[in-house]
């Protein structure tokens, strides 16, 4: 990094006329943008718009077919990730790329570990520097612990620490908050602002438009591999960005009215040692019950117990008024509970299987009781769900890995809808998908509730959980801190409860109907 203080109007990073083709697909077509020193610049667009391709070009993963990259006014070549790092370009990718059997500190300093006398790695210094980075991030992580078994949020924070360990001239954040709750996001934003104030150019890629407006100075929109607009954030609205991204006006958080019926699932004093305790609630037919809270508050842990992945240490689960024992996911499926997990790639899909194979996987014994798979029947069933959920595909024989993130998420939902559940648990259902796909997932969730399903909706995106839920249970350190009805739910109230500043649970009866309030046109 240059010793002299950068001018706030000086372009630190410039790309001019960048194009990139993959076989018949033109991923980027003559795009240009600049990111100034001391600026946080948003890059937004739907999946397939070219954002990730540009990030990979800057990271040295791909080489552009045409165009130039300049750093501080000088043209540079980035043939590989080592060259990018040497130039001071640090990238935090959406999906953590860590070695699970190495320690946290080893992952942070893998490329350039601190060394002591005679060039030997100084393990003590590595641990000390890692601890200092996490203290800067206001994160409690054991630098000597193995990465395996850590949550997605903790792994993402390790990736951020890796980037901050480099004296970066350009910091690229590619969906860094996808697995973080609002509290963790705000802590991250504090660090990003400090990094900007030191003169680093920050390129921030996100699908969460509220984050773009909260953090960024300017925004660039890509659509279909082309540059659409670059403008100061102060001159834009959410509706402007969405319109530039999708090329049309859309309704955010679409919701249909639904009658709230009988209690389908009841949980009484449910506990799991070390995860959550004394949790009680009910989910009604036609109701969307939101679970909010910080990462580690116990939301996913409750979902895992309800789906039979983990066993409770105490408490009772009732379905249709009768106690049930859910000793395995198979038992939960037989009881009418389905679970869309947080990590669709690790737990939700077999990405090198076809769409049809994925959708029918949980119901093969029911679909083919004599173990003879009839491909035509499988394709017919899968095609019905793909059409119902509007999966954009060339056919149900297409491999899941060829789909966009939003369409992959629809396949996961279709897979569990094929089991005919009465209660559907959705854990971060819109994580890492673009605004158009989010609207589609929200429409699907609303339609499912209107059809009579009971839905548990877990999300770290506060505007989403506020807009989509009939009631919100807020968890803090494994306990229900507050129960908030839709009519009284605000971001401030939920965050107060999530951080332990509201101790009392507010008993609320289920509403008679749900309306479309909370949606908006963009």
Short mmCIF file of C-alpha atoms in Angstrom, two decimals:
data_model
loop_
_atom_site.label_atom_id
_atom_site.label_comp_id
_atom_site.label_asym_id
_atom_site.label_seq_id
_atom_site.Cartn_x
_atom_site.Cartn_y
_atom_site.Cartn_z
CA UNK A 1 0.00 0.00 0.00
CA UNK A 2 1.22 3.48 -0.78
CA UNK A 3 2.59 5.50 2.15
CA UNK A 4 0.81 8.67 1.14
CA UNK A 5 -2.83 9.17 2.09
CA UNK A 6 -5.12 8.46 -0.86
CA UNK A 7 -7.40 11.08 -2.27
CA UNK A 8 -11.06 10.19 -1.68
CA UNK A 9 -11.74 10.80 -5.40
CA UNK A 10 -8.80 8.77 -6.63
CA UNK A 11 -9.61 5.46 -8.30
CA UNK A 12 -7.76 2.68 -6.53
CA UNK A 13 -9.17 -0.10 -8.75
CA UNK A 14 -10.39 0.33 -12.34
CA UNK A 15 -11.69 -2.22 -14.82
CA UNK A 16 -12.20 -1.16 -18.43
CA UNK A 17 -13.99 -3.12 -21.15
CA UNK A 18 -13.81 -6.48 -19.37
CA UNK A 19 -15.42 -9.38 -21.26
CA UNK A 20 -15.48 -13.10 -20.47
CA UNK A 21 -17.09 -16.00 -22.30
CA UNK A 22 -17.59 -19.58 -21.11
CA UNK A 23 -18.34 -21.71 -24.17
CA UNK A 24 -21.63 -20.34 -25.55
CA UNK A 25 -22.31 -18.17 -22.47
CA UNK A 26 -21.18 -14.54 -22.51
CA UNK A 27 -20.76 -13.95 -18.75
CA UNK A 28 -19.41 -10.39 -19.05
CA UNK A 29 -19.72 -8.03 -22.00
CA UNK A 30 -17.54 -4.90 -22.06
CA UNK A 31 -18.10 -3.92 -18.41
CA UNK A 32 -16.29 -1.08 -16.67
CA UNK A 33 -16.29 0.31 -13.14
CA UNK A 34 -13.96 1.99 -10.68
CA UNK A 35 -13.61 1.73 -6.91
CA UNK A 36 -12.02 4.65 -5.14
CA UNK A 37 -9.57 4.54 -2.28
CA UNK A 38 -11.51 5.09 0.94
CA UNK A 39 -14.83 4.03 -0.62
CA UNK A 40 -17.26 1.16 -0.14
CA UNK A 41 -18.69 0.40 -3.57
CA UNK A 42 -21.65 -1.97 -3.95
CA UNK A 43 -21.90 -4.39 -6.86
CA UNK A 44 -25.44 -5.75 -7.23
CA UNK A 45 -27.43 -7.78 -9.71
CA UNK A 46 -29.34 -11.03 -10.03
CA UNK A 47 -27.64 -14.41 -10.17
CA UNK A 48 -26.08 -14.75 -13.60
CA UNK A 49 -25.59 -10.99 -13.94
CA UNK A 50 -21.79 -11.40 -13.99
CA UNK A 51 -20.87 -10.27 -10.46
CA UNK A 52 -19.14 -13.50 -9.45
CA UNK A 53 -17.30 -13.69 -12.77
CA UNK A 54 -15.84 -10.21 -12.24
CA UNK A 55 -14.88 -11.08 -8.64
CA UNK A 56 -13.10 -14.23 -9.86
CA UNK A 57 -11.26 -12.24 -12.52
CA UNK A 58 -10.05 -9.78 -9.89
CA UNK A 59 -9.11 -12.70 -7.63
CA UNK A 60 -7.06 -14.35 -10.37
CA UNK A 61 -9.34 -17.37 -10.72
CA UNK A 62 -10.35 -16.43 -14.29
CA UNK A 63 -8.43 -14.47 -16.93
CA UNK A 64 -10.56 -12.01 -18.94
CA UNK A 65 -10.89 -12.43 -22.70
CA UNK A 66 -10.64 -8.67 -23.18
CA UNK A 67 -10.22 -5.52 -21.12
CA UNK A 68 -7.79 -3.96 -18.66
CA UNK A 69 -7.36 -3.87 -14.86
CA UNK A 70 -5.65 -0.88 -13.24
CA UNK A 71 -4.44 -0.41 -9.66
CA UNK A 72 -3.64 3.16 -8.67
CA UNK A 73 -3.56 4.10 -12.34
CA UNK A 74 -1.14 1.36 -13.42
CA UNK A 75 -2.24 -1.58 -15.56
CA UNK A 76 -1.75 -4.95 -13.83
CA UNK A 77 -2.20 -8.59 -14.79
CA UNK A 78 -3.81 -11.05 -12.39
CA UNK A 79 -3.05 -14.51 -13.80
CA UNK A 80 -3.68 -16.43 -10.57
CA UNK A 81 -4.74 -15.98 -6.91
CA UNK A 82 -1.10 -15.70 -5.78
CA UNK A 83 -0.64 -12.69 -8.06
CA UNK A 84 -3.87 -11.14 -6.73
CA UNK A 85 -2.65 -11.50 -3.17
CA UNK A 86 0.76 -10.03 -4.05
CA UNK A 87 -1.00 -7.01 -5.61
CA UNK A 88 -2.98 -6.46 -2.41
CA UNK A 89 -6.34 -7.75 -3.66
CA UNK A 90 -8.07 -9.73 -0.89
CA UNK A 91 -11.32 -11.59 -1.49
CA UNK A 92 -13.84 -12.94 1.00
CA UNK A 93 -15.98 -15.44 -0.89
CA UNK A 94 -19.61 -16.27 -0.13
CA UNK A 95 -18.90 -19.93 0.69
CA UNK A 96 -16.08 -20.47 3.21
CA UNK A 97 -13.02 -22.13 1.70
CA UNK A 98 -11.29 -23.54 4.74
CA UNK A 99 -9.36 -26.69 5.64
CA UNK A 100 -11.54 -28.38 8.27
CA UNK A 101 -8.77 -30.35 9.96
CA UNK A 102 -6.47 -27.36 10.44
CA UNK A 103 -6.85 -24.94 13.31
CA UNK A 104 -8.54 -21.56 13.07
CA UNK A 105 -5.17 -19.76 13.24
CA UNK A 106 -3.62 -22.05 10.60
CA UNK A 107 -6.46 -21.27 8.22
CA UNK A 108 -6.11 -17.53 8.77
CA UNK A 109 -2.37 -17.50 8.02
CA UNK A 110 -2.18 -20.43 5.63
CA UNK A 111 -0.67 -18.44 2.75
CA UNK A 112 1.83 -16.46 4.83
CA UNK A 113 2.38 -17.79 8.37
CA UNK A 114 4.45 -15.68 10.81
CA UNK A 115 7.98 -16.97 11.17
CA UNK A 116 10.58 -16.82 13.87
CA UNK A 117 14.29 -17.54 13.99
CA UNK A 118 15.77 -19.48 11.08
CA UNK A 119 12.55 -19.11 9.09
CA UNK A 120 10.58 -21.62 11.16
CA UNK A 121 6.85 -21.03 11.61
CA UNK A 122 6.15 -19.33 14.93
CA UNK A 123 3.04 -21.09 16.22
CA UNK A 124 2.88 -18.86 19.27
CA UNK A 125 2.99 -15.70 17.13
CA UNK A 126 0.40 -17.16 14.74
CA UNK A 127 -1.96 -17.77 17.66
CA UNK A 128 -1.32 -14.29 19.08
CA UNK A 129 -1.95 -12.54 15.75
CA UNK A 130 -5.10 -14.58 15.14
CA UNK A 131 -6.40 -13.67 18.59
CA UNK A 132 -5.71 -10.00 17.84
CA UNK A 133 -7.66 -10.17 14.58
CA UNK A 134 -10.68 -11.77 16.24
CA UNK A 135 -10.53 -9.23 19.05
CA UNK A 136 -10.63 -6.52 16.36
CA UNK A 137 -13.71 -8.24 14.91
CA UNK A 138 -15.24 -8.53 18.39
CA UNK A 139 -15.50 -12.30 17.86
CA UNK A 140 -14.93 -15.03 20.43
CA UNK A 141 -13.17 -17.89 18.64
CA UNK A 142 -10.53 -20.28 19.92
CA UNK A 143 -7.65 -19.76 17.49
CA UNK A 144 -6.26 -23.20 18.37
CA UNK A 145 -9.50 -25.11 17.70
CA UNK A 146 -10.07 -27.15 14.54
CA UNK A 147 -12.39 -25.58 11.97
CA UNK A 148 -14.38 -28.80 11.54
CA UNK A 149 -17.71 -28.53 13.34
CA UNK A 150 -17.82 -24.73 13.45
CA UNK A 151 -20.98 -23.02 12.27
CA UNK A 152 -21.27 -21.38 8.86
CA UNK A 153 -21.20 -17.99 10.57
CA UNK A 154 -17.95 -18.75 12.42
CA UNK A 155 -16.36 -20.07 9.23
CA UNK A 156 -17.32 -16.87 7.39
CA UNK A 157 -15.75 -14.79 10.15
CA UNK A 158 -12.53 -16.81 9.75
CA UNK A 159 -12.57 -15.95 6.04
CA UNK A 160 -12.96 -12.28 6.90
CA UNK A 161 -10.03 -12.51 9.33
CA UNK A 162 -7.95 -14.12 6.53
CA UNK A 163 -8.63 -11.13 4.29
CA UNK A 164 -7.88 -8.62 7.05
CA UNK A 165 -4.56 -10.37 7.77
CA UNK A 166 -3.34 -9.06 4.41
CA UNK A 167 -2.37 -5.40 4.06
CA UNK A 168 -4.96 -5.10 1.31
CA UNK A 169 -5.23 -2.24 -1.17
CA UNK A 170 -8.56 -3.65 -2.39
CA UNK A 171 -10.92 -5.71 -0.23
CA UNK A 172 -13.66 -7.61 -2.10
CA UNK A 173 -16.52 -8.93 0.01
CA UNK A 174 -18.64 -11.43 -1.95
CA UNK A 175 -21.88 -11.98 0.01
CA UNK A 176 -19.99 -11.93 3.34
CA UNK A 177 -23.12 -11.61 5.49
CA UNK A 178 -25.12 -14.49 4.01
CA UNK A 179 -24.70 -16.62 7.15
CA UNK A 180 -24.60 -13.83 9.73
CA UNK A 181 -27.35 -12.43 11.94
CA UNK A 182 -28.04 -8.72 12.28
CA UNK A 183 -25.74 -8.35 15.28
CA UNK A 184 -22.82 -10.04 13.53
CA UNK A 185 -23.52 -7.98 10.40
CA UNK A 186 -23.28 -4.73 12.32
CA UNK A 187 -20.00 -5.81 13.90
CA UNK A 188 -18.67 -6.67 10.45
CA UNK A 189 -19.81 -3.33 9.07
CA UNK A 190 -17.88 -1.56 11.82
CA UNK A 191 -14.71 -3.35 10.72
CA UNK A 192 -15.40 -2.66 7.03
CA UNK A 193 -15.87 1.05 7.73
CA UNK A 194 -12.60 1.15 9.65
CA UNK A 195 -10.90 -0.56 6.72
CA UNK A 196 -12.37 2.03 4.33
CA UNK A 197 -11.21 4.86 6.59
CA UNK A 198 -7.64 3.56 6.29
CA UNK A 199 -7.82 4.18 2.55
CA UNK A 200 -8.67 0.68 1.37
CA UNK A 201 -11.01 0.38 -1.62
CA UNK A 202 -13.87 -1.96 -0.70
CA UNK A 203 -16.03 -3.73 -3.29
CA UNK A 204 -19.15 -5.09 -1.56
CA UNK A 205 -21.25 -7.71 -3.37
CA UNK A 206 -24.61 -8.41 -1.75
CA UNK A 207 -28.20 -9.42 -2.47
CA UNK A 208 -29.35 -7.65 0.70
CA UNK A 209 -30.29 -4.18 -0.46
CA UNK A 210 -30.82 -2.85 3.06
CA UNK A 211 -27.12 -3.60 3.68
CA UNK A 212 -26.14 -1.79 0.50
CA UNK A 213 -27.93 1.36 1.66
CA UNK A 214 -26.58 1.06 5.21
CA UNK A 215 -22.94 0.58 4.25
CA UNK A 216 -22.05 1.74 0.76
CA UNK A 217 -21.09 5.05 -0.85
CA UNK A 218 -21.84 4.16 -4.50
CA UNK A 219 -23.47 1.27 -6.30
CA UNK A 220 -23.00 -0.40 -9.66
CA UNK A 221 -25.70 -2.63 -11.15
CA UNK A 222 -25.00 -5.49 -13.56
CA UNK A 223 -27.71 -7.23 -15.57
CA UNK A 224 -27.15 -10.11 -18.00
CA UNK A 225 -23.40 -9.57 -18.00
CA UNK A 226 -23.61 -5.86 -18.80
CA UNK A 227 -23.08 -2.67 -16.84
CA UNK A 228 -26.42 -0.90 -16.28
CA UNK A 229 -25.71 2.04 -13.99
CA UNK A 230 -23.29 3.45 -11.42
CA UNK A 231 -24.60 6.10 -9.03
CA UNK A 232 -24.15 7.46 -5.50
CA UNK A 233 -26.28 5.62 -2.96
CA UNK A 234 -27.79 8.95 -1.92
CA UNK A 235 -29.31 9.27 -5.39
CA UNK A 236 -30.93 5.81 -5.39
CA UNK A 237 -33.90 4.08 -3.76
CA UNK A 238 -34.57 0.40 -3.20
CA UNK A 239 -37.12 0.51 -5.99
CA UNK A 240 -34.50 2.01 -8.32
CA UNK A 241 -31.98 -0.74 -7.61
CA UNK A 242 -34.51 -3.55 -8.01
CA UNK A 243 -35.76 -2.09 -11.28
CA UNK A 244 -32.21 -1.76 -12.62
CA UNK A 245 -31.41 -5.33 -11.50
CA UNK A 246 -34.41 -7.18 -12.92
CA UNK A 247 -35.47 -4.78 -15.67
CA UNK A 248 -39.01 -4.50 -14.33
CA UNK A 249 -40.97 -3.56 -11.20
CA UNK A 250 -41.56 -6.39 -8.67
CA UNK A 251 -43.50 -6.74 -5.42
CA UNK A 252 -41.23 -7.43 -2.47
CA UNK A 253 -42.42 -9.92 0.17
CA UNK A 254 -45.58 -11.03 -1.67
CA UNK A 255 -48.10 -12.46 0.81
CA UNK A 256 -51.53 -14.00 0.41
CA UNK A 257 -54.28 -14.06 2.99
CA UNK A 258 -54.65 -17.31 4.91
CA UNK A 259 -56.97 -18.54 7.62
CA UNK A 260 -55.09 -19.67 10.73
CA UNK A 261 -56.37 -23.08 11.77
CA UNK A 262 -55.71 -25.71 14.40
CA UNK A 263 -52.39 -26.29 16.11
CA UNK A 264 -50.40 -28.78 14.03
CA UNK A 265 -47.20 -28.89 16.06
CA UNK A 266 -46.81 -28.15 19.77
CA UNK A 267 -43.52 -27.99 21.65
CA UNK A 268 -43.53 -28.05 25.45
CA UNK A 269 -40.47 -27.29 27.60
CA UNK A 270 -38.16 -28.69 24.94
CA UNK A 271 -34.45 -28.69 25.78
CA UNK A 272 -31.19 -29.97 24.38
CA UNK A 273 -28.19 -29.73 26.67
CA UNK A 274 -25.76 -27.07 25.52
CA UNK A 275 -28.03 -25.80 22.74
CA UNK A 276 -31.40 -24.55 24.08
CA UNK A 277 -33.72 -25.03 27.06
CA UNK A 278 -37.36 -24.75 28.12
CA UNK A 279 -38.65 -23.84 24.66
CA UNK A 280 -42.44 -23.93 24.20
CA UNK A 281 -44.53 -22.85 21.21
CA UNK A 282 -47.18 -24.00 18.73
CA UNK A 283 -47.42 -23.83 14.95
CA UNK A 284 -50.89 -23.59 13.41
CA UNK A 285 -52.24 -24.58 10.02
CA UNK A 286 -51.83 -21.65 7.62
CA UNK A 287 -49.38 -19.84 9.91
CA UNK A 288 -45.83 -18.68 9.28
CA UNK A 289 -44.00 -18.69 12.61
CA UNK A 290 -40.72 -16.76 12.43
CA UNK A 291 -37.67 -17.67 14.52
CA UNK A 292 -35.24 -14.77 14.96
CA UNK A 293 -32.09 -14.38 17.00
CA UNK A 294 -28.34 -14.06 16.78
CA UNK A 295 -26.20 -16.84 15.35
CA UNK A 296 -25.84 -19.44 18.09
CA UNK A 297 -29.12 -18.51 19.78
CA UNK A 298 -30.53 -22.00 19.15
CA UNK A 299 -32.74 -21.59 16.07
CA UNK A 300 -31.15 -24.25 13.88
CA UNK A 301 -30.64 -26.51 16.89
CA UNK A 302 -34.40 -26.48 17.55
CA UNK A 303 -35.07 -27.30 13.89
CA UNK A 304 -32.66 -30.24 14.02
CA UNK A 305 -34.43 -31.69 17.04
CA UNK A 306 -37.85 -31.26 15.43
CA UNK A 307 -36.60 -33.11 12.34
CA UNK A 308 -35.12 -35.95 14.37
CA UNK A 309 -31.47 -35.21 13.54
CA UNK A 310 -30.61 -34.54 17.19
CA UNK A 311 -32.30 -35.92 20.30
CA UNK A 312 -33.81 -33.62 22.96
CA UNK A 313 -32.65 -33.95 26.55
CA UNK A 314 -36.08 -32.96 27.93
CA UNK A 315 -39.52 -31.82 26.88
CA UNK A 316 -42.36 -32.99 24.67
CA UNK A 317 -43.30 -32.69 20.99
CA UNK A 318 -46.95 -33.13 20.01
CA UNK A 319 -48.46 -33.49 16.55
CA UNK A 320 -52.20 -33.27 16.15
CA UNK A 321 -52.51 -33.17 19.93
CA UNK A 322 -50.63 -36.45 20.47
CA UNK A 323 -47.10 -36.88 21.84
CA UNK A 324 -44.59 -38.17 19.29
CA UNK A 325 -41.04 -39.47 19.44
CA UNK A 326 -38.95 -38.22 16.53
CA UNK A 327 -35.88 -40.40 16.77
CA UNK A 328 -34.73 -39.89 13.19
CA UNK A 329 -35.46 -37.81 10.08
CA UNK A 330 -37.39 -40.80 8.70
CA UNK A 331 -39.64 -40.71 11.76
CA UNK A 332 -40.14 -36.97 11.34
CA UNK A 333 -41.06 -37.42 7.67
CA UNK A 334 -43.57 -40.15 8.56
CA UNK A 335 -45.07 -37.78 11.14
CA UNK A 336 -45.46 -35.04 8.51
CA UNK A 337 -42.48 -32.76 9.25
CA UNK A 338 -40.04 -31.66 6.52
CA UNK A 339 -36.88 -29.56 6.89
CA UNK A 340 -35.15 -27.34 4.31
CA UNK A 341 -31.63 -26.96 5.80
CA UNK A 342 -29.50 -23.85 5.94
CA UNK A 343 -26.71 -25.17 3.69
CA UNK A 344 -28.34 -26.43 0.52
CA UNK A 345 -25.05 -27.65 -0.99
CA UNK A 346 -23.92 -29.67 2.01
CA UNK A 347 -27.23 -30.93 3.39
CA UNK A 348 -29.98 -30.21 0.86
CA UNK A 349 -28.87 -31.44 -2.56
CA UNK A 350 -26.83 -34.01 -4.42
CA UNK A 351 -25.51 -31.50 -6.94
CA UNK A 352 -24.29 -34.05 -9.50
CA UNK A 353 -27.74 -35.69 -9.56
CA UNK A 354 -30.54 -34.50 -11.81
CA UNK A 355 -33.47 -32.37 -10.69
CA UNK A 356 -35.74 -35.41 -10.88
CA UNK A 357 -33.34 -37.54 -8.83
CA UNK A 358 -33.14 -34.90 -6.10
CA UNK A 359 -36.89 -34.25 -5.88
CA UNK A 360 -37.81 -37.93 -5.61
CA UNK A 361 -34.91 -39.01 -3.37
CA UNK A 362 -36.80 -38.85 -0.01
CA UNK A 363 -39.85 -40.70 -1.39
CA UNK A 364 -38.27 -43.51 -3.42
CA UNK A 365 -39.64 -46.27 -1.14
CA UNK A 366 -43.13 -44.82 -1.46
CA UNK A 367 -42.86 -44.11 -5.16
CA UNK A 368 -41.33 -47.47 -6.05
CA UNK A 369 -42.20 -49.98 -3.30
CA UNK A 370 -40.71 -52.91 -5.25
CA UNK A 371 -37.38 -51.10 -5.69
CA UNK A 372 -37.88 -50.85 -9.45
CA UNK A 373 -37.42 -47.23 -10.52
CA UNK A 374 -39.70 -46.17 -13.35
CA UNK A 375 -37.98 -43.15 -14.83
CA UNK A 376 -41.09 -41.90 -16.59
CA UNK A 377 -43.06 -41.82 -13.32
CA UNK A 378 -40.16 -40.12 -11.57
CA UNK A 379 -39.87 -37.47 -14.27
CA UNK A 380 -43.63 -36.85 -14.31
CA UNK A 381 -43.74 -36.25 -10.55
CA UNK A 382 -40.62 -34.06 -10.62
CA UNK A 383 -41.92 -32.06 -13.57
CA UNK A 384 -45.11 -31.28 -11.65
CA UNK A 385 -43.20 -29.83 -8.71
CA UNK A 386 -40.73 -27.99 -10.95
CA UNK A 387 -43.62 -26.31 -12.78
CA UNK A 388 -45.45 -25.52 -9.54
CA UNK A 389 -42.37 -23.82 -8.08
CA UNK A 390 -41.37 -22.24 -11.43
CA UNK A 391 -37.91 -23.82 -11.55
CA UNK A 392 -36.10 -22.40 -14.59
CA UNK A 393 -34.65 -25.47 -16.27
CA UNK A 394 -34.12 -27.12 -19.63
CA UNK A 395 -35.84 -30.22 -18.21
CA UNK A 396 -35.94 -32.27 -15.02
CA UNK A 397 -33.05 -34.39 -16.35
CA UNK A 398 -30.77 -31.33 -16.00
CA UNK A 399 -28.07 -31.59 -13.33
CA UNK A 400 -28.72 -29.49 -10.23
CA UNK A 401 -25.20 -28.07 -10.32
CA UNK A 402 -26.06 -26.29 -13.58
CA UNK A 403 -28.87 -24.27 -11.93
CA UNK A 404 -28.65 -20.84 -10.35
CA UNK A 405 -28.70 -20.59 -6.55
CA UNK A 406 -32.35 -19.54 -6.51
CA UNK A 407 -33.43 -22.44 -8.70
CA UNK A 408 -31.37 -24.86 -6.61
CA UNK A 409 -33.24 -23.61 -3.54
CA UNK A 410 -36.56 -24.23 -5.29
CA UNK A 411 -35.46 -27.82 -5.98
CA UNK A 412 -34.69 -28.30 -2.27
CA UNK A 413 -38.15 -27.03 -1.36
CA UNK A 414 -39.73 -29.23 -4.04
CA UNK A 415 -37.84 -32.23 -2.68
CA UNK A 416 -39.44 -31.88 0.73
CA UNK A 417 -42.87 -30.86 -0.56
CA UNK A 418 -42.92 -34.19 -2.38
CA UNK A 419 -43.09 -35.86 1.05
CA UNK A 420 -46.52 -34.20 1.62
CA UNK A 421 -45.64 -32.58 4.95
CA UNK A 422 -48.05 -30.85 7.31
CA UNK A 423 -45.26 -28.78 8.93
CA UNK A 424 -42.40 -27.32 6.87
CA UNK A 425 -39.27 -25.93 8.54
CA UNK A 426 -37.33 -23.44 6.42
CA UNK A 427 -33.83 -22.59 7.69
CA UNK A 428 -32.43 -19.48 5.94
CA UNK A 429 -34.44 -20.25 2.77
CA UNK A 430 -33.17 -17.21 0.82
CA UNK A 431 -29.52 -17.26 1.87
CA UNK A 432 -27.26 -16.38 -1.04
CA UNK A 433 -29.94 -15.96 -3.72
CA UNK A 434 -30.77 -12.86 -5.70
CA UNK A 435 -33.71 -10.48 -5.31
CA UNK A 436 -35.78 -12.03 -8.10
CA UNK A 437 -35.32 -15.54 -6.67
CA UNK A 438 -36.13 -14.24 -3.17
CA UNK A 439 -39.44 -12.88 -4.40
CA UNK A 440 -40.21 -16.29 -5.92
CA UNK A 441 -39.30 -18.16 -2.71
CA UNK A 442 -41.42 -15.75 -0.67
CA UNK A 443 -44.35 -16.35 -3.05
CA UNK A 444 -43.93 -20.11 -2.64
CA UNK A 445 -43.84 -19.83 1.16
CA UNK A 446 -46.94 -17.63 1.20
CA UNK A 447 -48.82 -20.00 -1.13
CA UNK A 448 -47.86 -23.01 1.00
CA UNK A 449 -49.18 -21.34 4.14
CA UNK A 450 -52.38 -20.41 2.30
CA UNK A 451 -52.79 -24.08 1.38
CA UNK A 452 -52.83 -25.00 5.08
CA UNK A 453 -49.25 -25.93 5.89
CA UNK A 454 -47.74 -24.81 9.16
CA UNK A 455 -44.40 -23.13 8.48
CA UNK A 456 -41.44 -22.42 10.77
CA UNK A 457 -39.42 -19.67 9.08
CA UNK A 458 -35.85 -19.19 10.33
CA UNK A 459 -34.02 -16.17 8.94
CA UNK A 460 -31.18 -13.83 9.90
CA UNK A 461 -32.57 -11.23 7.46
CA UNK A 462 -34.69 -9.08 9.78
CA UNK A 463 -36.76 -7.30 7.10
CA UNK A 464 -37.57 -10.71 5.65
CA UNK A 465 -38.63 -12.34 8.90
CA UNK A 466 -40.68 -9.27 9.87
CA UNK A 467 -42.50 -9.17 6.53
CA UNK A 468 -43.14 -12.91 6.14
CA UNK A 469 -44.12 -13.97 9.68
CA UNK A 470 -47.47 -13.95 11.47
CA UNK A 471 -45.68 -14.24 14.81
CA UNK A 472 -41.99 -14.02 15.69
CA UNK A 473 -40.26 -15.97 18.44
CA UNK A 474 -36.99 -14.26 19.38
CA UNK A 475 -34.31 -16.49 20.89
CA UNK A 476 -31.46 -15.36 23.10
CA UNK A 477 -28.82 -17.81 24.33
CA UNK A 478 -31.04 -20.82 23.83
CA UNK A 479 -34.23 -19.47 25.38
CA UNK A 480 -37.28 -17.64 24.04
CA UNK A 481 -36.73 -14.01 24.97
CA UNK A 482 -39.90 -12.61 23.39
CA UNK A 483 -42.91 -13.55 21.30
CA UNK A 484 -43.95 -10.66 19.08
CA UNK A 485 -47.11 -10.46 16.94
CA UNK A 486 -46.78 -9.24 13.38
CA UNK A 487 -48.67 -6.04 14.15
CA UNK A 488 -46.13 -5.04 16.84
CA UNK A 489 -42.93 -6.33 15.25
CA UNK A 490 -40.15 -3.85 14.50
CA UNK A 491 -36.44 -4.36 13.87
CA UNK A 492 -35.64 -2.50 17.09
CA UNK A 493 -37.94 -4.65 19.22
CA UNK A 494 -36.62 -7.90 17.77
CA UNK A 495 -32.99 -6.84 18.18
CA UNK A 496 -33.55 -5.74 21.77
CA UNK A 497 -34.90 -9.19 22.55
CA UNK A 498 -32.20 -10.99 20.53
CA UNK A 499 -29.46 -9.25 22.53
CA UNK A 500 -31.09 -10.14 25.87
CA UNK A 501 -32.55 -6.74 26.67
CA UNK A 502 -36.13 -8.10 26.81
CA UNK A 503 -36.48 -10.88 29.34
CA UNK A 504 -40.22 -11.50 29.45
CA UNK A 505 -42.07 -13.62 26.91
CA UNK A 506 -45.16 -11.91 25.54
CA UNK A 507 -48.01 -14.44 25.19
CA UNK A 508 -49.83 -13.91 21.90
CA UNK A 509 -52.72 -15.86 20.42
CA UNK A 510 -52.62 -16.81 16.75
CA UNK A 511 -54.39 -14.29 14.50
CA UNK A 512 -57.50 -15.28 12.57
CA UNK A 513 -56.12 -14.32 9.16
CA UNK A 514 -52.97 -13.11 7.55
CA UNK A 515 -53.01 -10.21 5.13
CA UNK A 516 -50.57 -8.92 2.60
CA UNK A 517 -49.39 -6.03 4.77
CA UNK A 518 -45.67 -5.56 4.84
CA UNK A 519 -45.10 -6.17 1.15
CA UNK A 520 -44.11 -3.40 -1.17
CA UNK A 521 -43.69 -2.55 -4.79
CA UNK A 522 -40.24 -2.03 -6.16
#
